[in-house]
Amino acid sequence: MKPFSNKDDQTMKDALFSDLHMDADFTQRVLDKLDNVQMVNDKEKLPNLNAYASAKRRWRKLKWMGGAAAAVIVFGSALTLWQQPELRDKVSGVFKTYKPKPTIPEETVPPGMKDWFWYNDYERSRPLGLLVKPEVKAEDQGYAIQIEHVLIDRSRIVISARQTAPDGSVLQSPLRETDDFRITDLEGNEVAKRVPVTLNSYPGIEEYAYVFTGPVPDVVMVTSEIGEIERFTATMPDRKPVKVNWHFQFKLDTRKAKQLSAEKQIDKHYTSPDGLELDFKKIIRTPSGIRLDYAASLGEKLKRQSSDASAEHLKIFYHLETVDGEGKRGRYDFGKPGVFEPLIQSERADAHNEGTKEFINIIHPLAMPPESKNIRFVLDGFYMPVHVKESISMKPAELSAKPAVFHGSGDELAFSAYKLGSYDSKGGQVLILTANGTYVNQEMNEKWIAIDEKGREYPVFVGHGSAPDGDKKIIHDSEFRIDGMDHVPSRLTLTRTVVNRVFKDVDWSVDLWDDTQLPWENMPGK
């Protein structure tokens, strides 16, 4: 199975999630749910494999992996509501400088806006003067873009844009990461970089998020030199490049955003027994969330084990502990399966320093209150793909009566059935093995090969269903598709060559913040 490209992945996200709706009282209900949340105790006894059935009802994912990359297919039901925006004013696509309004007055919330994933940020930012409406529009050949509003704080800028085709239908993700907005100072030096965002949920609107990479000037320029977009709408579902002239420019005053923020340099270093080097750089506090900046590097020992010397697939998991003024303790987990992920995550391998990766996490206010005090960072572990050679031999014809059980790196899989079905990349039938089990490692980015009784080697594509269960994952209804094997061999050997190993031999924590009052606290509209 061919892995998804970034474009395919974006197209699927567009189709499934661009117009996702949640109840109007979503924010309050999530806050209520998060209050006094107790995390699973690491020492609680794990249920046995009889939990497969209930696990399938609780959490179902299908991940396809193989070759040099992994493709992820998420099955679910989604309804895409395509709405036509009201863009009646046509503006020529020539360079122009627009003067934004620094704040907006009280307003009636448009339909659907309260369901928006960024609505909590919007409501917090507006009364503090951290929301700007630039009134920027551009149109060329009927293809139009309108900047609805901009959220700005010391950590990030979020640009909300409405983009439409000549027939009025909504353009889905028309801007490529290499051809979008530039955020610079007045001299043209870039001061922010684009990062992925979690999801869009406001009909017809797309968000473009940028994180500041250094000192923030008092005025930044947002410049569009967009000359080509990708056309993809409900009425034109085939992605095609289209030449446009979407050139414009506007200023943002950041002085208020900087006044309502606080920053602390941490500069703490840790080396784990396995050789992971972690450098915690700084924490930034804003009304819209907590930002953590840190970097991780692979020591020589880990580099030798790693199947990915660039550290591109290295992931860190941790939790934050807090204590409020009344002594009430809180715990917030990040990076683990099934937890509320940061709203903005920037992970970038250092092109000039192999094995080093830079991380920026901006935590959503629904996941952790922006006003939290006495914050302590606790490292829980990390995971990354490493080379292994773990094998199991079996006779496929006997699996129903005598399952073959694989053991490797703490993971266990019981192969209990086979079939010839579907088609491989060359159009032929393939042998498919099914398995259930448990993993202590991450199932993504692993690699397998198959060898038949004649010593011929075949690539294997793996689809796992999984459900988190404490420190383990229940693996259910897994399918191992052996590409090119169109028969049932008398004997078969499966070998896992890469495992996405979880490392937990860590012991490090660092204090990030005390009980110092934050600049926006006790202000009207906080």
Short mmCIF file of C-alpha atoms in Angstrom, two decimals:
data_model
loop_
_atom_site.label_atom_id
_atom_site.label_comp_id
_atom_site.label_asym_id
_atom_site.label_seq_id
_atom_site.Cartn_x
_atom_site.Cartn_y
_atom_site.Cartn_z
CA MET A 1 0.00 0.00 0.00
CA LYS A 2 1.40 3.35 -1.02
CA PRO A 3 2.02 5.70 1.93
CA PHE A 4 0.15 8.97 1.99
CA SER A 5 2.01 12.08 0.90
CA ASN A 6 1.70 15.28 2.88
CA LYS A 7 -0.74 16.48 0.26
CA ASP A 8 -2.89 13.34 0.53
CA ASP A 9 -2.87 13.61 4.29
CA GLN A 10 -3.96 17.23 4.06
CA THR A 11 -6.70 16.34 1.58
CA MET A 12 -8.09 13.69 3.94
CA LYS A 13 -7.99 16.15 6.85
CA ASP A 14 -9.78 18.73 4.69
CA ALA A 15 -12.55 16.31 3.78
CA LEU A 16 -13.09 14.90 7.24
CA PHE A 17 -12.52 17.78 9.62
CA SER A 18 -12.78 21.17 7.92
CA ASP A 19 -16.36 21.72 9.00
CA LEU A 20 -16.51 19.65 12.15
CA HIS A 21 -19.09 20.96 14.65
CA MET A 22 -19.27 20.66 18.41
CA ASP A 23 -21.98 21.74 20.83
CA ALA A 24 -22.08 25.44 21.64
CA ASP A 25 -21.25 24.76 25.29
CA PHE A 26 -18.24 22.63 24.35
CA THR A 27 -15.69 24.85 26.10
CA GLN A 28 -17.39 24.82 29.50
CA ARG A 29 -18.08 21.10 29.36
CA VAL A 30 -14.45 20.30 28.57
CA LEU A 31 -13.30 22.54 31.39
CA ASP A 32 -15.69 20.77 33.73
CA LYS A 33 -14.37 17.40 32.61
CA LEU A 34 -10.75 18.42 33.09
CA ASP A 35 -11.33 19.72 36.62
CA ASN A 36 -9.94 17.31 39.20
CA VAL A 37 -9.02 14.74 36.55
CA GLN A 38 -7.16 11.80 38.06
CA MET A 39 -4.68 10.06 35.80
CA VAL A 40 -4.29 6.29 35.62
CA ASN A 41 -1.90 5.02 38.28
CA ASP A 42 1.15 3.42 36.69
CA LYS A 43 0.84 0.51 39.15
CA GLU A 44 -2.76 -0.35 38.45
CA LYS A 45 -3.19 -3.89 37.20
CA LEU A 46 -3.72 -4.11 33.45
CA PRO A 47 -6.67 -6.09 32.11
CA ASN A 48 -5.96 -9.23 30.17
CA LEU A 49 -6.50 -9.81 26.49
CA ASN A 50 -10.19 -10.50 27.02
CA ALA A 51 -10.53 -6.71 26.93
CA TYR A 52 -10.20 -6.73 23.12
CA ALA A 53 -13.92 -6.46 22.49
CA SER A 54 -14.47 -3.50 24.79
CA ALA A 55 -11.29 -1.88 23.53
CA LYS A 56 -12.63 -1.94 20.01
CA ARG A 57 -15.71 -0.06 21.16
CA ARG A 58 -13.70 2.54 23.13
CA TRP A 59 -10.99 3.41 20.69
CA ARG A 60 -10.37 2.19 17.19
CA LYS A 61 -7.54 3.18 14.94
CA LEU A 62 -6.08 1.58 11.86
CA LYS A 63 -2.49 2.35 11.00
CA TRP A 64 -0.83 1.06 7.87
CA MET A 65 2.93 0.76 7.92
CA GLY A 66 5.50 -0.56 5.50
CA GLY A 67 8.62 0.11 3.42
CA ALA A 68 10.42 3.29 4.31
CA ALA A 69 7.37 5.17 5.56
CA ALA A 70 4.06 4.69 7.33
CA ALA A 71 0.60 5.54 6.08
CA VAL A 72 -2.19 6.25 8.52
CA ILE A 73 -5.81 5.64 7.66
CA VAL A 74 -8.38 6.82 10.16
CA PHE A 75 -11.80 5.26 9.73
CA GLY A 76 -14.77 7.19 11.04
CA SER A 77 -17.90 8.97 10.00
CA ALA A 78 -17.68 12.62 9.04
CA LEU A 79 -20.02 15.09 7.42
CA THR A 80 -18.48 17.93 5.41
CA LEU A 81 -20.72 20.96 5.22
CA TRP A 82 -19.65 23.17 2.38
CA GLN A 83 -20.88 26.72 2.80
CA GLN A 84 -20.63 29.60 0.36
CA PRO A 85 -19.02 32.72 1.90
CA GLU A 86 -20.22 36.23 1.20
CA LEU A 87 -17.36 37.80 -0.72
CA ARG A 88 -18.99 40.52 -2.85
CA ASP A 89 -16.20 43.11 -2.75
CA LYS A 90 -13.55 42.44 -5.35
CA VAL A 91 -10.11 43.81 -4.63
CA SER A 92 -7.30 43.86 -7.16
CA GLY A 93 -4.38 41.57 -6.33
CA VAL A 94 -1.65 44.19 -6.27
CA PHE A 95 0.64 45.07 -3.41
CA LYS A 96 -1.11 47.25 -0.88
CA THR A 97 -0.57 48.15 2.74
CA TYR A 98 -3.66 47.95 4.93
CA LYS A 99 -4.15 49.55 8.33
CA PRO A 100 -5.71 47.09 10.79
CA LYS A 101 -8.04 48.01 13.59
CA PRO A 102 -6.22 47.30 16.85
CA THR A 103 -9.31 45.98 18.61
CA ILE A 104 -12.93 45.27 17.79
CA PRO A 105 -16.02 46.35 19.74
CA GLU A 106 -18.61 44.08 21.27
CA GLU A 107 -20.21 42.06 18.51
CA THR A 108 -22.78 39.44 17.73
CA VAL A 109 -21.10 36.07 17.35
CA PRO A 110 -21.66 34.71 13.81
CA PRO A 111 -23.45 31.34 13.45
CA GLY A 112 -21.11 28.39 14.01
CA MET A 113 -18.36 30.45 15.58
CA LYS A 114 -18.90 29.14 19.11
CA ASP A 115 -18.16 25.65 17.80
CA TRP A 116 -14.79 26.85 16.52
CA PHE A 117 -11.74 25.14 18.04
CA TRP A 118 -10.05 28.54 18.53
CA TYR A 119 -13.14 30.22 20.00
CA ASN A 120 -11.76 30.08 23.55
CA ASP A 121 -8.64 31.94 22.36
CA TYR A 122 -10.84 34.38 20.48
CA GLU A 123 -12.94 35.18 23.55
CA ARG A 124 -9.88 35.64 25.76
CA SER A 125 -8.00 37.74 23.20
CA ARG A 126 -10.74 40.14 22.09
CA PRO A 127 -11.27 42.14 25.33
CA LEU A 128 -7.50 42.30 25.90
CA GLY A 129 -6.82 43.91 22.54
CA LEU A 130 -5.08 40.82 21.18
CA LEU A 131 -7.48 40.35 18.25
CA VAL A 132 -7.07 42.31 15.01
CA LYS A 133 -9.34 42.62 11.98
CA PRO A 134 -7.10 43.80 9.12
CA GLU A 135 -9.92 44.12 6.52
CA VAL A 136 -7.72 42.59 3.83
CA LYS A 137 -9.21 41.09 0.68
CA ALA A 138 -7.65 40.03 -2.60
CA GLU A 139 -9.16 38.45 -5.71
CA ASP A 140 -7.78 37.26 -9.02
CA GLN A 141 -9.69 35.41 -11.75
CA GLY A 142 -12.53 34.85 -9.29
CA TYR A 143 -10.29 33.16 -6.71
CA ALA A 144 -10.54 35.21 -3.52
CA ILE A 145 -8.94 35.40 -0.08
CA GLN A 146 -10.18 37.45 2.86
CA ILE A 147 -8.37 37.78 6.19
CA GLU A 148 -11.14 37.48 8.76
CA HIS A 149 -9.07 38.19 11.88
CA VAL A 150 -5.68 37.63 13.50
CA LEU A 151 -4.98 36.34 17.01
CA ILE A 152 -1.67 37.58 18.36
CA ASP A 153 0.33 37.08 21.54
CA ARG A 154 4.00 36.80 22.50
CA SER A 155 4.09 33.13 21.45
CA ARG A 156 2.26 32.95 18.18
CA ILE A 157 0.16 34.52 15.43
CA VAL A 158 -2.95 32.78 14.09
CA ILE A 159 -4.32 34.11 10.80
CA SER A 160 -7.90 33.11 9.94
CA ALA A 161 -8.66 33.27 6.23
CA ARG A 162 -11.70 32.66 4.06
CA GLN A 163 -10.72 31.39 0.60
CA THR A 164 -13.18 30.83 -2.24
CA ALA A 165 -13.31 29.65 -5.85
CA PRO A 166 -15.06 31.53 -8.69
CA ASP A 167 -18.31 29.62 -8.05
CA GLY A 168 -18.30 30.66 -4.38
CA SER A 169 -17.34 27.22 -3.04
CA VAL A 170 -14.76 27.05 -0.25
CA LEU A 171 -11.14 26.33 -1.21
CA GLN A 172 -9.75 23.64 1.07
CA SER A 173 -6.09 24.13 2.13
CA PRO A 174 -5.06 26.00 -1.02
CA LEU A 175 -1.75 27.29 0.39
CA ARG A 176 1.36 25.17 0.46
CA GLU A 177 3.81 25.57 3.34
CA THR A 178 6.40 26.92 0.93
CA ASP A 179 4.02 29.50 -0.54
CA ASP A 180 2.09 31.18 2.25
CA PHE A 181 2.49 34.29 4.44
CA ARG A 182 5.78 35.76 5.62
CA ILE A 183 6.05 37.28 9.09
CA THR A 184 8.92 39.78 9.25
CA ASP A 185 10.16 42.89 10.99
CA LEU A 186 10.14 46.24 9.17
CA GLU A 187 13.54 45.43 7.64
CA GLY A 188 12.25 42.19 6.10
CA ASN A 189 13.91 39.77 8.52
CA GLU A 190 11.77 36.71 9.22
CA VAL A 191 10.65 36.55 12.86
CA ALA A 192 8.14 33.66 12.85
CA LYS A 193 7.72 30.28 11.16
CA ARG A 194 4.61 28.40 10.13
CA VAL A 195 3.58 25.39 12.21
CA PRO A 196 0.81 22.78 11.88
CA VAL A 197 -2.45 23.35 13.74
CA THR A 198 -4.65 20.71 15.32
CA LEU A 199 -7.85 21.12 13.36
CA ASN A 200 -10.29 23.50 11.71
CA SER A 201 -13.88 23.60 12.94
CA TYR A 202 -15.30 26.95 11.80
CA PRO A 203 -17.16 26.49 8.49
CA GLY A 204 -15.35 28.04 5.56
CA ILE A 205 -12.41 29.32 7.61
CA GLU A 206 -8.83 28.06 7.63
CA GLU A 207 -6.18 28.91 10.21
CA TYR A 208 -2.50 29.55 9.52
CA ALA A 209 -0.39 29.51 12.68
CA TYR A 210 3.11 30.95 13.14
CA VAL A 211 5.37 30.83 16.20
CA PHE A 212 7.87 33.55 17.00
CA THR A 213 11.42 32.24 16.76
CA GLY A 214 13.25 34.97 18.69
CA PRO A 215 12.80 38.51 20.00
CA VAL A 216 9.49 40.03 18.92
CA PRO A 217 9.68 43.49 17.30
CA ASP A 218 7.12 46.15 18.21
CA VAL A 219 5.70 45.98 14.68
CA VAL A 220 5.61 42.96 12.39
CA MET A 221 4.67 42.80 8.73
CA VAL A 222 2.45 40.08 7.32
CA THR A 223 3.24 39.76 3.64
CA SER A 224 1.57 37.62 1.00
CA GLU A 225 3.37 37.03 -2.28
CA ILE A 226 1.17 34.07 -3.16
CA GLY A 227 1.34 33.36 -6.86
CA GLU A 228 -0.04 29.83 -7.00
CA ILE A 229 -2.66 27.90 -5.04
CA GLU A 230 -4.04 24.38 -5.12
CA ARG A 231 -7.68 24.24 -6.15
CA PHE A 232 -9.78 21.76 -4.21
CA THR A 233 -13.46 22.32 -3.42
CA ALA A 234 -16.69 20.36 -3.03
CA THR A 235 -17.55 21.09 -6.67
CA MET A 236 -13.96 20.59 -7.93
CA PRO A 237 -12.56 17.67 -5.89
CA ASP A 238 -9.44 17.13 -8.00
CA ARG A 239 -6.45 19.10 -6.67
CA LYS A 240 -4.94 21.28 -9.37
CA PRO A 241 -2.48 24.18 -9.29
CA VAL A 242 -3.88 27.58 -10.27
CA LYS A 243 -1.89 30.76 -10.87
CA VAL A 244 -3.22 33.73 -8.88
CA ASN A 245 -2.06 37.16 -7.80
CA TRP A 246 -2.79 37.24 -4.08
CA HIS A 247 -0.31 39.97 -3.15
CA PHE A 248 -0.93 42.11 -0.07
CA GLN A 249 0.69 43.31 3.12
CA PHE A 250 -0.43 44.58 6.53
CA LYS A 251 1.11 45.55 9.86
CA LEU A 252 0.54 44.16 13.35
CA ASP A 253 1.39 46.12 16.48
CA THR A 254 2.76 43.64 19.04
CA ARG A 255 3.40 46.02 21.96
CA LYS A 256 0.22 45.12 23.83
CA ALA A 257 0.86 41.40 23.25
CA LYS A 258 4.34 41.74 24.75
CA GLN A 259 3.04 43.72 27.74
CA LEU A 260 0.53 40.94 28.51
CA SER A 261 3.11 38.16 28.51
CA ALA A 262 5.85 36.83 30.74
CA GLU A 263 8.93 34.84 29.81
CA LYS A 264 11.49 32.92 31.83
CA GLN A 265 14.75 31.38 30.66
CA ILE A 266 15.22 27.89 32.09
CA ASP A 267 18.48 26.68 30.50
CA LYS A 268 18.58 23.28 32.22
CA HIS A 269 20.28 20.18 30.79
CA TYR A 270 19.74 16.45 31.36
CA THR A 271 21.29 13.27 29.95
CA SER A 272 19.39 10.00 30.39
CA PRO A 273 21.12 6.64 31.00
CA ASP A 274 20.26 5.67 27.41
CA GLY A 275 21.97 8.77 26.06
CA LEU A 276 19.12 11.19 25.34
CA GLU A 277 20.20 14.78 25.93
CA LEU A 278 17.42 17.20 26.80
CA ASP A 279 17.85 20.97 26.96
CA PHE A 280 14.95 22.93 28.41
CA LYS A 281 15.22 26.46 27.06
CA LYS A 282 12.34 28.63 28.24
CA ILE A 283 8.68 29.01 29.17
CA ILE A 284 6.44 31.80 27.85
CA ARG A 285 3.16 32.73 29.56
CA THR A 286 0.34 34.39 27.62
CA PRO A 287 -3.42 34.73 28.14
CA SER A 288 -3.94 32.10 25.44
CA GLY A 289 -1.72 29.36 26.78
CA ILE A 290 1.63 28.16 28.06
CA ARG A 291 4.51 27.75 25.63
CA LEU A 292 7.43 25.37 26.28
CA ASP A 293 10.65 25.49 24.23
CA TYR A 294 13.11 22.61 24.51
CA ALA A 295 15.47 20.51 22.40
CA ALA A 296 16.51 16.86 22.41
CA SER A 297 19.62 15.22 20.98
CA LEU A 298 20.63 11.62 20.43
CA GLY A 299 23.89 10.58 22.10
CA GLU A 300 26.24 8.22 20.30
CA LYS A 301 24.66 5.16 21.92
CA LEU A 302 21.18 6.09 20.66
CA LYS A 303 22.48 7.08 17.24
CA ARG A 304 23.91 3.58 16.80
CA GLN A 305 20.54 2.03 17.69
CA SER A 306 18.38 4.45 15.76
CA SER A 307 16.93 3.69 12.35
CA ASP A 308 16.50 7.46 11.92
CA ALA A 309 19.76 9.32 12.55
CA SER A 310 18.05 12.69 11.96
CA ALA A 311 15.78 12.14 15.02
CA GLU A 312 12.78 13.12 12.88
CA HIS A 313 10.57 10.51 14.60
CA LEU A 314 11.84 11.13 18.13
CA LYS A 315 8.96 11.93 20.51
CA ILE A 316 9.09 13.15 24.12
CA PHE A 317 6.38 12.49 26.70
CA TYR A 318 6.10 14.32 29.99
CA HIS A 319 3.70 15.78 32.52
CA LEU A 320 3.34 19.14 34.22
CA GLU A 321 2.58 19.38 37.92
CA THR A 322 0.99 22.45 39.52
CA VAL A 323 0.01 23.66 42.98
CA ASP A 324 -2.55 26.45 43.38
CA GLY A 325 -2.86 28.98 46.20
CA GLU A 326 -4.99 26.59 48.23
CA GLY A 327 -2.50 23.74 47.94
CA LYS A 328 -4.56 21.87 45.36
CA ARG A 329 -2.34 19.81 43.06
CA GLY A 330 -2.83 19.27 39.35
CA ARG A 331 -1.25 16.96 36.79
CA TYR A 332 -1.38 17.39 33.02
CA ASP A 333 0.05 14.72 30.70
CA PHE A 334 1.35 15.36 27.19
CA GLY A 335 2.81 13.16 24.46
CA LYS A 336 1.05 9.97 25.59
CA PRO A 337 -1.71 8.13 23.68
CA GLY A 338 -5.21 9.28 24.56
CA VAL A 339 -4.29 12.61 26.20
CA PHE A 340 -5.19 16.18 25.19
CA GLU A 341 -2.36 17.22 22.87
CA PRO A 342 -0.93 20.76 22.76
CA LEU A 343 -2.84 23.05 20.42
CA ILE A 344 0.34 23.94 18.53
CA GLN A 345 3.27 21.54 18.23
CA SER A 346 6.38 22.45 16.30
CA GLU A 347 8.91 19.66 15.91
CA ARG A 348 11.85 20.28 13.64
CA ALA A 349 14.98 18.21 13.08
CA ASP A 350 18.08 20.40 13.04
CA ALA A 351 19.44 20.28 9.50
CA HIS A 352 22.86 21.46 10.69
CA ASN A 353 23.16 19.14 13.68
CA GLU A 354 22.20 15.53 12.94
CA GLY A 355 20.33 13.83 15.74
CA THR A 356 19.00 17.06 17.27
CA LYS A 357 15.35 18.09 17.29
CA GLU A 358 13.75 21.37 18.38
CA PHE A 359 10.37 21.31 20.12
CA ILE A 360 7.80 24.06 20.73
CA ASN A 361 4.59 23.12 22.57
CA ILE A 362 1.81 25.67 23.08
CA ILE A 363 -0.74 24.19 25.45
CA HIS A 364 -4.41 24.84 24.80
CA PRO A 365 -6.22 26.66 27.64
CA LEU A 366 -8.75 23.81 27.72
CA ALA A 367 -5.94 21.35 28.44
CA MET A 368 -4.27 23.42 31.17
CA PRO A 369 -5.30 26.80 32.62
CA PRO A 370 -3.05 29.62 31.34
CA GLU A 371 -2.99 31.08 34.88
CA SER A 372 -1.48 27.92 36.43
CA LYS A 373 1.16 28.50 39.12
CA ASN A 374 4.07 26.57 40.65
CA ILE A 375 4.64 24.59 37.45
CA ARG A 376 7.06 21.69 37.41
CA PHE A 377 8.11 19.77 34.27
CA VAL A 378 8.58 16.02 34.80
CA LEU A 379 10.13 13.92 32.03
CA ASP A 380 8.36 10.55 31.67
CA GLY A 381 10.24 9.12 28.70
CA PHE A 382 10.68 9.15 24.95
CA TYR A 383 10.24 6.88 21.97
CA MET A 384 12.00 6.48 18.66
CA PRO A 385 12.47 3.82 15.92
CA VAL A 386 15.43 1.52 16.56
CA HIS A 387 16.91 -1.43 14.69
CA VAL A 388 16.00 -4.92 15.93
CA LYS A 389 15.86 -8.45 14.55
CA GLU A 390 12.91 -10.24 16.14
CA SER A 391 11.40 -13.21 14.32
CA ILE A 392 8.71 -15.85 14.50
CA SER A 393 8.24 -18.88 12.25
CA MET A 394 4.88 -20.47 11.60
CA LYS A 395 2.88 -22.81 9.41
CA PRO A 396 -0.02 -20.65 8.18
CA ALA A 397 -2.29 -23.66 7.52
CA GLU A 398 -2.12 -24.61 11.22
CA LEU A 399 -2.73 -21.19 12.75
CA SER A 400 -6.44 -21.67 13.50
CA ALA A 401 -5.67 -24.74 15.62
CA LYS A 402 -2.28 -23.63 16.90
CA PRO A 403 -1.72 -19.83 16.99
CA ALA A 404 1.87 -18.65 16.65
CA VAL A 405 2.87 -16.17 19.35
CA PHE A 406 5.46 -13.45 18.68
CA HIS A 407 7.50 -11.97 21.55
CA GLY A 408 9.81 -9.02 21.02
CA SER A 409 10.95 -5.96 22.99
CA GLY A 410 8.11 -6.50 25.47
CA ASP A 411 5.43 -6.73 22.77
CA GLU A 412 3.28 -9.80 22.18
CA LEU A 413 1.19 -10.80 19.16
CA ALA A 414 -0.79 -14.01 18.62
CA PHE A 415 -1.24 -14.92 14.92
CA SER A 416 -4.39 -17.01 14.64
CA ALA A 417 -5.68 -16.90 11.05
CA TYR A 418 -4.79 -16.24 7.44
CA LYS A 419 -6.52 -15.62 4.13
CA LEU A 420 -5.76 -14.81 0.52
CA GLY A 421 -7.47 -11.60 -0.38
CA SER A 422 -7.32 -8.02 -1.59
CA TYR A 423 -4.61 -7.03 -4.00
CA ASP A 424 -1.01 -5.94 -3.72
CA SER A 425 0.63 -3.00 -5.46
CA LYS A 426 1.04 -5.10 -8.62
CA GLY A 427 -2.60 -6.12 -8.86
CA GLY A 428 -2.35 -9.64 -7.46
CA GLN A 429 -3.75 -11.45 -4.45
CA VAL A 430 -1.81 -11.30 -1.19
CA LEU A 431 -1.49 -13.42 1.90
CA ILE A 432 -3.00 -11.71 4.95
CA LEU A 433 -2.30 -12.80 8.53
CA THR A 434 -4.43 -11.61 11.46
CA ALA A 435 -3.21 -11.09 15.02
CA ASN A 436 -4.12 -9.72 18.46
CA GLY A 437 -1.90 -8.85 21.40
CA THR A 438 -0.38 -6.12 23.55
CA TYR A 439 2.33 -3.54 22.95
CA VAL A 440 4.50 -1.67 25.40
CA ASN A 441 6.07 0.17 22.47
CA GLN A 442 4.49 2.45 19.88
CA GLU A 443 3.04 0.66 16.88
CA MET A 444 3.77 3.43 14.40
CA ASN A 445 6.95 3.51 12.29
CA GLU A 446 7.80 -0.16 12.83
CA LYS A 447 8.96 -2.33 9.91
CA TRP A 448 8.50 -6.02 9.09
CA ILE A 449 9.62 -8.42 6.37
CA ALA A 450 8.42 -11.94 5.46
CA ILE A 451 10.46 -14.90 4.16
CA ASP A 452 8.84 -17.97 2.62
CA GLU A 453 10.05 -21.57 2.70
CA LYS A 454 12.28 -20.95 -0.33
CA GLY A 455 14.08 -18.03 1.28
CA ARG A 456 12.37 -15.35 -0.80
CA GLU A 457 11.84 -12.01 0.98
CA TYR A 458 8.66 -9.92 0.81
CA PRO A 459 7.72 -6.48 2.19
CA VAL A 460 4.98 -6.45 4.83
CA PHE A 461 2.34 -3.77 5.39
CA VAL A 462 0.84 -3.77 8.85
CA GLY A 463 -2.55 -2.42 9.93
CA HIS A 464 -3.05 -2.26 13.69
CA GLY A 465 -6.21 -1.55 15.62
CA SER A 466 -5.20 -0.25 19.04
CA ALA A 467 -6.57 1.05 22.34
CA PRO A 468 -4.57 2.58 25.21
CA ASP A 469 -4.69 0.54 28.41
CA GLY A 470 -2.54 2.05 31.13
CA ASP A 471 1.12 1.82 30.13
CA LYS A 472 0.30 -0.70 27.40
CA LYS A 473 -1.79 -0.78 24.26
CA ILE A 474 -4.26 -3.49 23.34
CA ILE A 475 -3.58 -4.47 19.73
CA HIS A 476 -6.61 -5.97 18.01
CA ASP A 477 -7.63 -7.08 14.52
CA SER A 478 -4.13 -6.49 13.15
CA GLU A 479 -3.57 -7.43 9.53
CA PHE A 480 -0.16 -8.28 8.11
CA ARG A 481 -0.39 -7.99 4.31
CA ILE A 482 2.55 -9.64 2.58
CA ASP A 483 3.04 -7.81 -0.69
CA GLY A 484 3.73 -10.12 -3.64
CA MET A 485 2.99 -13.39 -1.80
CA ASP A 486 0.07 -14.86 -3.77
CA HIS A 487 0.14 -18.32 -2.20
CA VAL A 488 0.06 -19.98 1.22
CA PRO A 489 3.61 -21.13 2.00
CA SER A 490 4.21 -24.31 3.94
CA ARG A 491 6.36 -22.29 6.34
CA LEU A 492 6.65 -18.57 6.84
CA THR A 493 9.01 -16.39 8.90
CA LEU A 494 8.04 -12.89 9.97
CA THR A 495 10.84 -10.59 11.15
CA ARG A 496 10.44 -7.17 12.74
CA THR A 497 13.44 -5.08 11.72
CA VAL A 498 12.45 -1.75 13.32
CA VAL A 499 10.49 -1.15 16.52
CA ASN A 500 9.33 2.24 17.79
CA ARG A 501 10.78 1.61 21.23
CA VAL A 502 9.55 3.38 24.38
CA PHE A 503 12.34 4.40 26.75
CA LYS A 504 11.33 5.06 30.36
CA ASP A 505 14.68 4.96 32.14
CA VAL A 506 14.59 8.69 32.93
CA ASP A 507 14.68 10.65 36.16
CA TRP A 508 14.48 14.39 35.69
CA SER A 509 12.26 17.29 36.62
CA VAL A 510 12.69 21.04 36.63
CA ASP A 511 10.75 23.94 38.14
CA LEU A 512 9.41 26.24 35.43
CA TRP A 513 7.33 28.81 37.28
CA ASP A 514 6.58 29.90 40.84
CA ASP A 515 3.49 31.74 42.11
CA THR A 516 4.36 35.06 40.46
CA GLN A 517 1.27 36.92 39.27
CA LEU A 518 0.83 37.11 35.51
CA PRO A 519 0.45 40.45 33.67
CA TRP A 520 -3.12 39.90 32.49
CA GLU A 521 -4.52 38.55 35.76
CA ASN A 522 -7.27 40.59 37.41
CA MET A 523 -7.76 42.58 34.20
CA PRO A 524 -11.32 43.07 32.93
CA GLY A 525 -12.26 40.45 30.34
CA LYS A 526 -9.58 37.94 31.37
#
